[in-house]
CSV table of C-alpha atoms in Angstrom, one decimal:
chain,number,residue,atom,x,y,z
R,29,MET,CA,0.0,0.1,0.1
R,30,ASN,CA,3.0,2.4,0.6
R,31,LEU,CA,3.8,2.1,-3.1
R,32,ILE,CA,0.3,2.5,-4.2
R,33,PHE,CA,-0.3,5.5,-2.1
R,34,LEU,CA,3.0,7.2,-3.2
R,35,ALA,CA,2.4,6.4,-6.8
R,36,LEU,CA,-1.1,8.1,-6.6
R,37,ILE,CA,0.4,11.1,-5.2
R,38,VAL,CA,3.3,11.5,-7.6
R,39,ILE,CA,1.2,10.8,-10.7
R,40,ALA,CA,-1.3,13.6,-9.6
R,41,VAL,CA,1.5,16.1,-8.8
R,42,ALA,CA,3.4,15.2,-12.0
R,43,THR,CA,0.3,15.4,-14.2
R,44,ALA,CA,-0.6,18.8,-12.7
R,45,ALA,CA,2.9,20.2,-13.1
R,46,ILE,CA,2.9,19.3,-16.7
R,47,ARG,CA,-0.4,21.0,-17.4
R,48,GLU,CA,0.7,24.1,-15.5
R,49,ILE,CA,3.9,24.4,-17.5
R,50,ARG,CA,2.3,23.8,-20.9
R,51,SER,CA,-0.8,26.0,-20.1
R,52,THR,CA,-1.2,29.2,-22.1
R,53,ASP,CA,-4.4,30.2,-20.3
R,54,PRO,CA,-3.8,32.4,-17.2
R,55,ASP,CA,-7.0,31.5,-15.8
R,56,GLU,CA,-6.0,27.7,-15.7
R,57,GLN,CA,-4.1,26.9,-12.7
R,58,PRO,CA,-3.8,23.1,-12.2
R,59,MET,CA,-1.4,23.3,-9.2
R,60,GLN,CA,-3.7,25.6,-7.4
R,61,ALA,CA,-6.7,23.3,-8.1
R,62,LEU,CA,-4.6,20.4,-7.0
R,63,SER,CA,-4.0,22.0,-3.6
R,64,GLU,CA,-7.5,22.9,-3.2
R,65,GLY,CA,-8.5,19.6,-4.0
R,66,ALA,CA,-6.3,17.8,-1.4
R,67,ILE,CA,-7.6,20.2,1.3
R,68,GLU,CA,-11.3,19.6,0.4
R,69,ALA,CA,-10.7,15.8,0.1
R,70,ALA,CA,-9.2,15.7,3.7
R,71,GLY,CA,-12.3,17.6,5.0
R,72,SER,CA,-14.6,15.5,3.2
R,73,ALA,CA,-13.0,12.3,4.6
R,74,VAL,CA,-13.6,13.4,8.2
R,75,GLU,CA,-17.2,14.5,7.5
R,76,LEU,CA,-17.8,11.0,5.8
R,77,ALA,CA,-16.4,9.1,8.9
R,78,LEU,CA,-18.4,11.3,11.4
R,79,GLY,CA,-21.6,10.5,9.4
R,80,LEU,CA,-20.7,6.9,9.4
R,81,VAL,CA,-20.6,6.8,13.2
R,82,GLY,CA,-24.4,6.3,13.9
R,83,VAL,CA,-24.9,3.7,11.4
R,84,MET,CA,-22.0,1.6,12.3
R,85,ALA,CA,-23.0,1.8,15.9
R,86,LEU,CA,-26.4,0.5,14.9
R,87,PHE,CA,-25.1,-2.3,12.8
R,88,LEU,CA,-22.4,-3.4,15.2
R,89,GLY,CA,-24.8,-3.2,18.1
R,90,LEU,CA,-27.1,-5.7,16.3
R,91,MET,CA,-24.3,-8.0,15.4
R,92,LYS,CA,-23.1,-8.1,19.0
R,93,ILE,CA,-26.5,-9.4,20.0
R,94,ALA,CA,-26.2,-12.1,17.4
R,95,GLU,CA,-22.6,-12.9,18.7
R,96,ALA,CA,-23.9,-13.1,22.2
R,97,GLY,CA,-26.7,-15.2,21.3
R,98,GLY,CA,-24.5,-17.9,20.0
R,99,LEU,CA,-25.4,-17.5,16.2
R,100,LEU,CA,-21.7,-18.2,15.5
R,101,THR,CA,-21.9,-21.7,17.1
R,102,VAL,CA,-25.4,-22.3,15.3
R,103,LEU,CA,-23.6,-21.6,12.0
R,104,ALA,CA,-20.7,-23.8,12.8
R,105,ARG,CA,-22.7,-26.8,13.5
R,106,LEU,CA,-24.6,-26.0,10.2
R,107,LEU,CA,-21.3,-26.0,8.3
R,108,ARG,CA,-19.5,-28.9,10.1
R,109,PRO,CA,-21.0,-31.7,7.9
R,110,LEU,CA,-20.1,-29.8,4.7
R,111,MET,CA,-16.6,-28.9,6.1
R,112,VAL,CA,-15.9,-32.6,6.8
R,113,ARG,CA,-16.4,-33.5,3.2
R,114,LEU,CA,-14.5,-30.5,1.8
R,115,PHE,CA,-11.4,-31.1,4.0
R,116,PRO,CA,-11.1,-34.9,4.0
R,117,SER,CA,-7.4,-34.6,5.1
R,118,VAL,CA,-8.2,-32.9,8.3
R,119,PRO,CA,-9.5,-35.1,11.2
R,120,PRO,CA,-13.1,-34.2,12.0
R,121,GLU,CA,-12.2,-33.7,15.6
R,122,HIS,CA,-9.1,-31.8,15.1
R,123,PRO,CA,-9.0,-28.2,16.5
R,124,ALA,CA,-8.1,-27.1,12.8
R,125,MET,CA,-11.6,-28.0,11.7
R,126,GLY,CA,-13.3,-26.2,14.6
R,127,ALA,CA,-11.3,-23.0,14.1
R,128,MET,CA,-12.0,-23.1,10.2
R,129,ILE,CA,-15.8,-23.6,10.8
R,130,LEU,CA,-15.8,-20.6,13.2
R,131,ASN,CA,-13.7,-18.5,10.8
R,132,PHE,CA,-16.2,-19.0,8.0
R,133,SER,CA,-19.2,-18.6,10.3
R,134,ALA,CA,-17.8,-15.2,11.4
R,135,ASN,CA,-17.1,-14.1,7.8
R,136,ILE,CA,-20.6,-15.1,6.7
R,137,LEU,CA,-22.0,-12.6,9.4
R,138,GLY,CA,-19.5,-10.0,8.3
R,139,LEU,CA,-17.7,-10.2,11.6
R,140,GLY,CA,-14.2,-9.7,10.3
R,141,ASN,CA,-12.9,-8.8,13.8
R,142,ALA,CA,-13.8,-12.3,14.9
R,143,ALA,CA,-12.7,-14.1,11.7
R,144,THR,CA,-9.1,-13.0,11.8
R,145,PRO,CA,-8.1,-14.7,15.2
R,146,PHE,CA,-10.2,-17.9,14.2
R,147,GLY,CA,-8.3,-18.0,10.8
R,148,ILE,CA,-4.9,-17.6,12.3
R,149,ARG,CA,-5.7,-20.3,14.8
R,150,ALA,CA,-6.8,-22.5,11.8
R,151,MET,CA,-3.7,-22.0,10.1
R,152,GLN,CA,-1.5,-22.9,13.0
R,153,GLU,CA,-3.4,-26.1,13.6
R,154,LEU,CA,-3.3,-27.0,9.9
R,155,GLU,CA,0.6,-26.5,10.0
R,156,LYS,CA,0.8,-29.2,12.8
R,157,LEU,CA,-0.8,-31.6,10.1
R,158,ASN,CA,1.7,-30.4,7.5
R,159,PRO,CA,4.3,-33.1,6.5
R,160,HIS,CA,6.2,-30.5,4.5
R,161,PRO,CA,6.7,-27.5,6.7
R,162,GLY,CA,7.2,-24.1,4.7
R,163,THR,CA,4.8,-25.3,2.0
R,164,ALA,CA,1.1,-24.7,1.8
R,165,THR,CA,-1.0,-28.0,2.0
R,166,ASN,CA,-4.0,-28.6,-0.1
R,167,ALA,CA,-6.2,-28.0,3.1
R,168,MET,CA,-4.4,-24.5,3.6
R,169,ALA,CA,-4.9,-23.6,-0.1
R,170,LEU,CA,-8.6,-24.5,-0.1
R,171,PHE,CA,-9.3,-22.9,3.1
R,172,LEU,CA,-7.7,-19.5,2.0
R,173,ALA,CA,-9.3,-19.8,-1.3
R,174,ILE,CA,-12.6,-20.0,0.4
R,175,ASN,CA,-11.6,-17.1,2.8
R,176,THR,CA,-10.7,-14.6,0.0
R,177,SER,CA,-13.8,-15.4,-2.0
R,178,SER,CA,-15.5,-13.1,0.8
R,179,ILE,CA,-18.3,-15.6,1.6
R,180,THR,CA,-20.8,-13.4,3.2
R,181,LEU,CA,-24.5,-13.1,3.5
R,182,LEU,CA,-24.6,-9.7,5.2
R,183,PRO,CA,-22.3,-7.0,4.0
R,184,THR,CA,-23.1,-4.7,7.1
R,185,GLY,CA,-20.2,-2.5,6.6
R,186,VAL,CA,-20.9,-1.5,3.1
R,187,ILE,CA,-24.7,-1.2,3.8
R,188,ALA,CA,-23.8,1.1,6.7
R,189,LEU,CA,-21.6,3.3,4.4
R,190,ARG,CA,-24.3,3.5,1.8
R,191,ALA,CA,-26.8,4.6,4.5
R,192,SER,CA,-24.5,7.3,5.8
R,193,LEU,CA,-24.2,8.7,2.4
R,194,GLY,CA,-27.8,9.1,2.0
R,195,SER,CA,-28.8,6.2,-0.2
R,196,GLU,CA,-32.5,5.7,-0.7
R,197,ALA,CA,-32.0,1.9,-0.5
R,198,PRO,CA,-28.8,1.1,1.3
R,199,ALA,CA,-29.5,-2.7,1.4
R,200,ALA,CA,-30.2,-2.9,-2.3
R,201,ILE,CA,-26.9,-4.4,-2.7
R,202,LEU,CA,-27.8,-7.5,-0.7
R,203,PRO,CA,-28.9,-9.6,-3.8
R,204,THR,CA,-26.1,-8.5,-5.9
R,205,THR,CA,-23.6,-9.3,-3.3
R,206,LEU,CA,-25.1,-12.7,-2.5
R,207,PHE,CA,-25.0,-13.6,-6.2
R,208,ALA,CA,-21.4,-12.5,-6.7
R,209,THR,CA,-20.1,-14.1,-3.5
R,210,LEU,CA,-21.8,-17.4,-4.3
R,211,PHE,CA,-20.0,-17.5,-7.6
R,212,ALA,CA,-16.7,-16.4,-6.0
R,213,THR,CA,-16.8,-19.1,-3.5
R,214,ILE,CA,-17.7,-21.8,-5.9
R,215,ALA,CA,-14.9,-20.7,-8.3
R,216,GLY,CA,-12.5,-20.6,-5.3
R,217,ILE,CA,-13.4,-24.1,-4.3
R,218,ALA,CA,-13.3,-25.5,-7.9
R,219,SER,CA,-10.0,-23.8,-8.8
R,220,ALA,CA,-8.4,-25.0,-5.7
R,221,LEU,CA,-9.4,-28.6,-6.0
R,222,ILE,CA,-8.6,-28.7,-9.7
R,223,LEU,CA,-5.1,-26.9,-9.3
R,224,GLN,CA,-4.0,-29.1,-6.5
R,225,ARG,CA,-3.6,-31.9,-9.0
R,226,TYR,CA,-0.9,-29.8,-10.8
R,227,PHE,CA,0.9,-28.0,-8.0
R,228,LEU,CA,2.2,-31.2,-6.2
R,229,PRO,CA,3.9,-30.7,-2.8
R,230,PRO,CA,7.5,-31.8,-2.2
R,231,PRO,CA,8.2,-35.2,-0.5
R,232,ALA,CA,7.2,-35.2,3.2
R,233,THR,CA,10.0,-34.2,5.6
R,234,ARG,CA,8.3,-35.4,8.7
R,235,SER,CA,5.7,-37.8,9.7
R,236,ILE,CA,2.3,-36.6,11.2
R,237,ASP,CA,0.2,-38.5,13.8
R,238,PRO,CA,-3.4,-36.9,13.3
R,239,ASP,CA,-4.6,-38.6,16.4
R,240,GLN,CA,-1.9,-37.1,18.6
R,241,THR,CA,-2.0,-33.6,17.2
R,242,SER,CA,-5.8,-33.8,17.5
R,243,ALA,CA,-5.6,-34.6,21.2
R,244,ASP,CA,-2.8,-32.2,22.0
R,245,GLY,CA,-4.4,-29.4,20.1
R,246,ALA,CA,-7.9,-29.8,21.5
R,247,SER,CA,-6.5,-29.4,25.1
R,248,GLU,CA,-4.9,-26.2,24.2
R,249,LEU,CA,-7.5,-24.5,21.8
R,250,ASP,CA,-9.1,-22.2,24.3
R,251,ASP,CA,-5.7,-21.0,25.7
R,252,THR,CA,-4.0,-20.3,22.4
R,253,MET,CA,-7.1,-18.7,20.7
R,254,ARG,CA,-6.3,-15.7,23.0
R,255,GLU,CA,-2.7,-15.7,21.6
R,256,ALA,CA,-4.0,-15.9,18.0
R,257,GLY,CA,-6.1,-12.8,18.9
R,258,ARG,CA,-3.2,-10.9,20.2
R,259,GLU,CA,-1.2,-11.8,16.9
R,260,ALA,CA,-4.2,-10.4,14.9
R,261,THR,CA,-4.1,-7.1,16.6
R,262,GLU,CA,-0.5,-6.4,15.7
R,263,PRO,CA,-0.1,-3.5,13.2
R,264,THR,CA,0.3,-4.5,9.6
R,265,GLN,CA,1.1,-2.8,6.5
R,266,ASP,CA,-2.5,-2.8,5.2
R,267,ALA,CA,-5.1,-3.3,7.8
R,268,ASP,CA,-8.7,-3.3,6.8
R,269,PRO,CA,-10.2,-0.1,7.9
R,270,THR,CA,-13.6,-1.6,8.7
R,271,ALA,CA,-12.1,-4.3,10.9
R,272,ASP,CA,-12.0,-3.7,14.6
R,273,THR,CA,-8.5,-4.5,14.9
R,274,ALA,CA,-7.4,-2.1,17.6
R,275,ASN,CA,-9.7,-3.8,20.1
R,276,GLN,CA,-9.8,-7.3,18.6
R,277,GLN,CA,-10.5,-10.0,21.2
R,278,PRO,CA,-11.1,-13.6,20.5
R,279,MET,CA,-14.6,-14.4,21.7
R,280,ASN,CA,-15.4,-17.0,24.3
R,281,ILE,CA,-17.4,-19.1,21.8
R,282,GLU,CA,-17.8,-22.9,22.0
R,283,VAL,CA,-16.0,-24.9,19.3
R,284,PRO,CA,-18.7,-27.5,18.2
R,285,THR,CA,-17.4,-31.1,18.0
R,286,GLU,CA,-20.6,-32.3,16.5
R,287,GLY,CA,-22.7,-30.8,13.5
R,288,TYR,CA,-26.2,-30.9,12.7
R,289,PRO,CA,-27.5,-34.0,10.6
R,290,THR,CA,-26.2,-33.7,7.2
R,291,TRP,CA,-29.8,-33.3,5.8
R,292,VAL,CA,-30.4,-30.4,7.9
R,293,SER,CA,-27.1,-28.6,6.5
R,294,ILE,CA,-28.3,-29.4,3.0
R,295,LEU,CA,-31.8,-28.0,3.6
R,296,VAL,CA,-30.3,-24.8,5.1
R,297,LEU,CA,-27.9,-24.6,2.2
R,298,LEU,CA,-30.7,-24.9,-0.5
R,299,GLY,CA,-32.8,-22.4,1.4
R,300,VAL,CA,-29.9,-19.8,1.0
R,301,LEU,CA,-29.6,-20.8,-2.7
R,302,ALA,CA,-33.3,-20.3,-3.1
R,303,ILE,CA,-33.2,-16.8,-1.5
R,304,ILE,CA,-30.7,-15.6,-4.2
R,305,PRO,CA,-33.2,-15.7,-7.2
R,306,LEU,CA,-36.0,-14.5,-5.1
R,307,THR,CA,-34.0,-11.3,-4.0
R,308,ILE,CA,-32.9,-10.8,-7.7
R,309,LEU,CA,-36.5,-11.1,-8.8
R,310,TYR,CA,-38.1,-9.1,-6.0
R,311,GLY,CA,-35.1,-7.1,-4.9
R,312,GLN,CA,-36.5,-3.7,-5.5
R,313,ALA,CA,-39.7,-4.5,-3.3
R,314,ILE,CA,-37.6,-6.4,-0.6
R,315,ALA,CA,-34.9,-3.7,-0.2
R,316,PRO,CA,-36.9,-1.2,2.0
R,317,TRP,CA,-37.8,-4.1,4.4
R,318,ILE,CA,-34.3,-5.4,4.9
R,319,ILE,CA,-33.0,-3.0,7.5
R,320,PRO,CA,-36.1,-2.9,9.6
R,321,GLY,CA,-36.3,-6.8,9.2
R,322,LEU,CA,-32.7,-7.1,10.5
R,323,VAL,CA,-33.2,-4.7,13.5
R,324,VAL,CA,-36.5,-6.8,14.6
R,325,GLY,CA,-34.9,-10.1,13.7
R,326,PHE,CA,-31.8,-9.7,15.7
R,327,LEU,CA,-33.4,-8.2,18.7
R,328,SER,CA,-36.0,-11.1,18.6
R,329,TYR,CA,-33.2,-13.7,18.3
R,330,GLY,CA,-31.5,-12.1,21.3
R,331,VAL,CA,-34.6,-12.1,23.5
R,332,ILE,CA,-35.3,-15.7,22.6
R,333,ARG,CA,-31.6,-16.7,23.5
R,334,GLY,CA,-31.8,-14.8,26.9
R,335,VAL,CA,-29.5,-12.1,25.8
R,336,PRO,CA,-29.9,-8.7,27.7
R,337,VAL,CA,-30.3,-7.0,24.4
R,338,TYR,CA,-30.1,-3.4,25.5
R,339,GLU,CA,-26.9,-3.7,27.3
R,340,VAL,CA,-25.2,-5.9,24.6
R,341,PHE,CA,-26.4,-3.6,21.9
R,342,VAL,CA,-24.8,-0.5,23.6
R,343,GLU,CA,-21.6,-2.5,24.0
R,344,GLY,CA,-21.5,-3.4,20.3
R,345,ALA,CA,-22.5,0.3,19.5
R,346,LYS,CA,-19.4,1.6,21.4
R,347,GLU,CA,-17.3,-0.7,19.0
R,348,GLY,CA,-19.2,0.7,16.1
R,349,PHE,CA,-18.3,4.4,17.3
R,350,ASN,CA,-14.7,3.3,17.7
R,351,VAL,CA,-14.5,1.8,14.3
R,352,ALA,CA,-16.0,4.8,12.5
R,353,LEU,CA,-13.5,7.0,14.2
R,354,ARG,CA,-10.5,4.7,13.5
R,355,ILE,CA,-11.2,4.8,9.7
R,356,ILE,CA,-10.6,8.5,9.5
R,357,PRO,CA,-6.7,8.3,8.8
R,358,TYR,CA,-7.4,5.8,6.1
R,359,LEU,CA,-10.0,7.7,4.6
R,360,VAL,CA,-8.0,11.0,4.7
R,361,ALA,CA,-5.0,9.3,3.1
R,362,ILE,CA,-6.8,7.6,0.3
R,363,LEU,CA,-9.5,10.4,-0.6
R,364,VAL,CA,-6.8,12.9,-0.6
R,365,ALA,CA,-4.8,10.8,-3.0
R,366,VAL,CA,-7.7,10.2,-5.2
R,367,GLY,CA,-8.9,13.9,-5.0
R,368,MET,CA,-5.6,15.0,-6.1
R,369,LEU,CA,-5.5,12.5,-9.0
R,370,ARG,CA,-9.0,13.8,-10.0
R,371,GLU,CA,-8.1,17.5,-9.8
R,372,SER,CA,-4.9,16.9,-11.6
R,373,GLY,CA,-6.6,15.5,-14.6
R,374,ALA,CA,-4.9,12.1,-14.4
R,375,LEU,CA,-8.1,10.4,-13.4
R,376,GLY,CA,-10.1,11.9,-16.3
R,377,MET,CA,-7.3,10.8,-18.7
R,378,PHE,CA,-7.6,7.3,-17.4
R,379,VAL,CA,-11.3,7.2,-17.7
R,380,GLY,CA,-11.1,8.4,-21.2
R,381,LEU,CA,-8.6,5.8,-22.1
R,382,VAL,CA,-10.1,2.8,-20.4
R,383,GLY,CA,-13.8,3.7,-20.6
R,384,PRO,CA,-14.3,2.7,-24.2
R,385,LEU,CA,-12.9,-0.7,-23.6
R,386,THR,CA,-14.7,-1.8,-20.4
R,387,THR,CA,-18.1,0.2,-20.6
R,388,PRO,CA,-19.3,-2.3,-23.2
R,389,PHE,CA,-18.8,-5.1,-20.8
R,390,GLY,CA,-20.7,-3.5,-18.0
R,391,LEU,CA,-17.6,-2.1,-16.1
R,392,PRO,CA,-17.5,1.7,-16.2
R,393,ALA,CA,-14.0,3.1,-16.1
R,394,GLU,CA,-14.8,5.0,-12.8
R,395,ALA,CA,-15.2,1.6,-11.1
R,396,LEU,CA,-12.1,0.0,-12.7
R,397,PRO,CA,-9.6,1.5,-10.2
R,398,MET,CA,-11.6,0.1,-7.2
R,399,ALA,CA,-11.8,-3.5,-8.9
R,400,LEU,CA,-8.1,-3.5,-9.6
R,401,LEU,CA,-7.1,-2.2,-6.1
R,402,ARG,CA,-9.5,-4.4,-4.0
R,403,PRO,CA,-7.1,-7.5,-4.1
R,404,LEU,CA,-4.3,-5.5,-3.0
R,405,SER,CA,-5.5,-3.0,-0.4
R,406,GLY,CA,-8.6,-3.1,1.8
R,407,SER,CA,-8.2,0.5,2.9
R,408,GLY,CA,-7.3,1.7,-0.5
R,409,ALA,CA,-10.5,0.1,-2.2
R,410,TYR,CA,-12.6,1.2,0.7
R,411,GLY,CA,-11.4,4.9,0.2
R,412,ILE,CA,-12.0,4.8,-3.5
R,413,MET,CA,-15.5,3.3,-3.1
R,414,ALA,CA,-16.4,5.9,-0.6
R,415,GLY,CA,-15.0,8.6,-2.8
R,416,ILE,CA,-17.1,7.3,-5.8
R,417,MET,CA,-20.3,7.2,-3.8
R,418,GLN,CA,-19.6,10.7,-2.3
R,419,ASP,CA,-19.3,12.2,-5.8
R,420,PRO,CA,-22.8,13.7,-6.9
R,421,ALA,CA,-22.2,12.3,-10.4
R,422,THR,CA,-21.7,8.8,-9.1
R,423,GLY,CA,-23.7,8.6,-6.0
R,424,PRO,CA,-24.5,5.5,-3.9
R,425,ASP,CA,-27.8,4.7,-5.9
R,426,THR,CA,-26.3,5.0,-9.5
R,427,HIS,CA,-25.1,2.0,-11.5
R,428,VAL,CA,-21.5,2.9,-10.5
R,429,GLY,CA,-22.3,3.3,-6.9
R,430,ILE,CA,-24.2,-0.1,-6.6
R,431,LEU,CA,-21.3,-1.8,-8.5
R,432,VAL,CA,-18.5,-0.7,-6.4
R,433,SER,CA,-20.5,-1.5,-3.3
R,434,THR,CA,-21.1,-4.9,-4.7
R,435,LEU,CA,-17.4,-5.4,-5.4
R,436,GLN,CA,-16.5,-4.2,-1.9
R,437,GLY,CA,-18.9,-6.7,-0.3
R,438,SER,CA,-18.2,-9.8,-2.5
R,439,THR,CA,-14.4,-9.6,-2.8
R,440,GLU,CA,-11.4,-9.8,-0.4
R,441,THR,CA,-8.1,-8.1,0.1
R,442,THR,CA,-6.5,-11.2,-1.2
R,443,PHE,CA,-2.8,-10.4,-0.8
R,444,TYR,CA,-3.2,-9.1,2.7
R,445,VAL,CA,-5.1,-12.2,3.8
R,446,LEU,CA,-2.4,-14.5,2.3
R,447,ALA,CA,0.4,-12.5,3.8
R,448,VAL,CA,-1.1,-12.5,7.3
R,449,TYR,CA,-2.3,-16.1,7.4
R,450,PHE,CA,0.8,-17.7,5.7
R,451,GLY,CA,3.1,-15.1,7.7
R,452,ALA,CA,1.7,-16.4,10.9
R,453,ILE,CA,2.9,-19.9,10.3
R,454,GLY,CA,6.0,-19.2,8.2
R,455,ILE,CA,4.8,-20.7,4.9
R,456,LYS,CA,7.0,-19.6,1.9
R,457,ARG,CA,5.7,-21.9,-0.9
R,458,VAL,CA,2.0,-21.0,-1.4
R,459,ARG,CA,1.6,-23.4,-4.4
R,460,HIS,CA,-1.8,-22.9,-6.0
R,461,THR,CA,-3.3,-20.8,-3.4
R,462,LEU,CA,-2.8,-17.4,-4.9
R,463,ALA,CA,-4.1,-18.7,-8.4
R,464,ALA,CA,-7.2,-20.1,-6.6
R,465,ALA,CA,-7.7,-16.8,-4.7
R,466,LEU,CA,-7.4,-14.6,-7.6
R,467,THR,CA,-9.6,-16.9,-9.8
R,468,ALA,CA,-12.3,-16.3,-7.2
R,469,ASP,CA,-11.7,-12.6,-7.1
R,470,ALA,CA,-12.0,-12.4,-11.0
R,471,VAL,CA,-15.3,-14.4,-10.9
R,472,ALA,CA,-16.6,-12.2,-8.3
R,473,VAL,CA,-15.8,-9.1,-10.5
R,474,ILE,CA,-17.4,-10.8,-13.5
R,475,ALA,CA,-20.6,-11.8,-11.6
R,476,ALA,CA,-21.0,-8.5,-9.9
R,477,VAL,CA,-20.8,-6.7,-13.3
R,478,ALA,CA,-23.3,-9.2,-14.7
R,479,ILE,CA,-25.9,-9.0,-12.0
R,480,VAL,CA,-25.7,-5.3,-11.4
R,481,GLY,CA,-26.0,-4.7,-15.2
R,482,PHE,CA,-29.0,-7.1,-15.3
R,483,LEU,CA,-30.8,-5.3,-12.3
R,484,PHE,CA,-29.8,-1.7,-12.5
R,485,LEU,CA,-29.2,-0.8,-16.2
């Protein structure tokens, strides 16, 4: 992200300087416009973050109720029968299986602050089953391919941002995000399973006793989950601005050793798949009901589960307040860079060159920078998305605004995720992991362009 940020600034200044030198019109002052654009963008970033405080507090308060009510454990039990079949090399009772299940469950609910400790713990346990240390196993590659496909049913962060920017239907991206993330996840799984046949691991350098590692790991899972949470809170080069990384603590959540019957999991999966075409067909009519339905649904779930909903909601709302304030530096940095790029004329030149090539395929040139930056930088992509939706010409409810919202909700910061998870266990040979993850990203972009074009063009 350091190089990307520097490149944006340098390109903006260089473009404005060249225009200033070549200009023969005394009224045209590109460098002055550049300076004013930088200051205006910095102020807009702070205003945007402050406007986001209330909406983030609302959504994180509701998610805290779901978390306290054990919804993660319920999802984990639903996923377990499917996970056992997807990861045949991992013993069903091994701690790695439980950590992966909880990671996916947290991602499904959009709880990135909970998903990271579970993900790091899963990688640590998978490494205990690794017969060739330093090289990614098939299970690791598949786990990260699914992780980077951004499997999510509720993109609360993006919905909150859209609401703060005055969107008439902030939850209108729910059907498009579901559609794109479904295809991305399928592509990630399929590509990981296919590519593992061609990227063979080296000969084993140690023997593994799954029963022994399972027994040892199970006894220390709760103790080391806290350690994984501390590791996840360490500063990184490109933290996701919407993740609660500053106060990230692993939750005291039961790791289920048994799942629901397979037929229950299949029925739930089919139900989710059935929802997608319904939301596509009736998305415009359903959208106004989504946010009130979420509020009532999560509160009712909390009451049924015996959760003190008011106290827990307030606790989660405090986290939402902190998250909204913490993203100010990220937004200032990126929006200033993008604002300078726009005022310098470099962004307009890029749009003019690329637009005729991508627009016929449903990808406007305005959205292309965000699509290209998303796998590299969560903060960068988030800032560009916010800038696009702040611009009156491409507000949150235009085709471009809905497309970038869908891209943000259905894709992941692939290189960051791989760097953090592989770095936690010292993996140097990633084998086919990156190829599978980027395949999922590419499919997510194609699916997002297709569904947004179908519904909103």
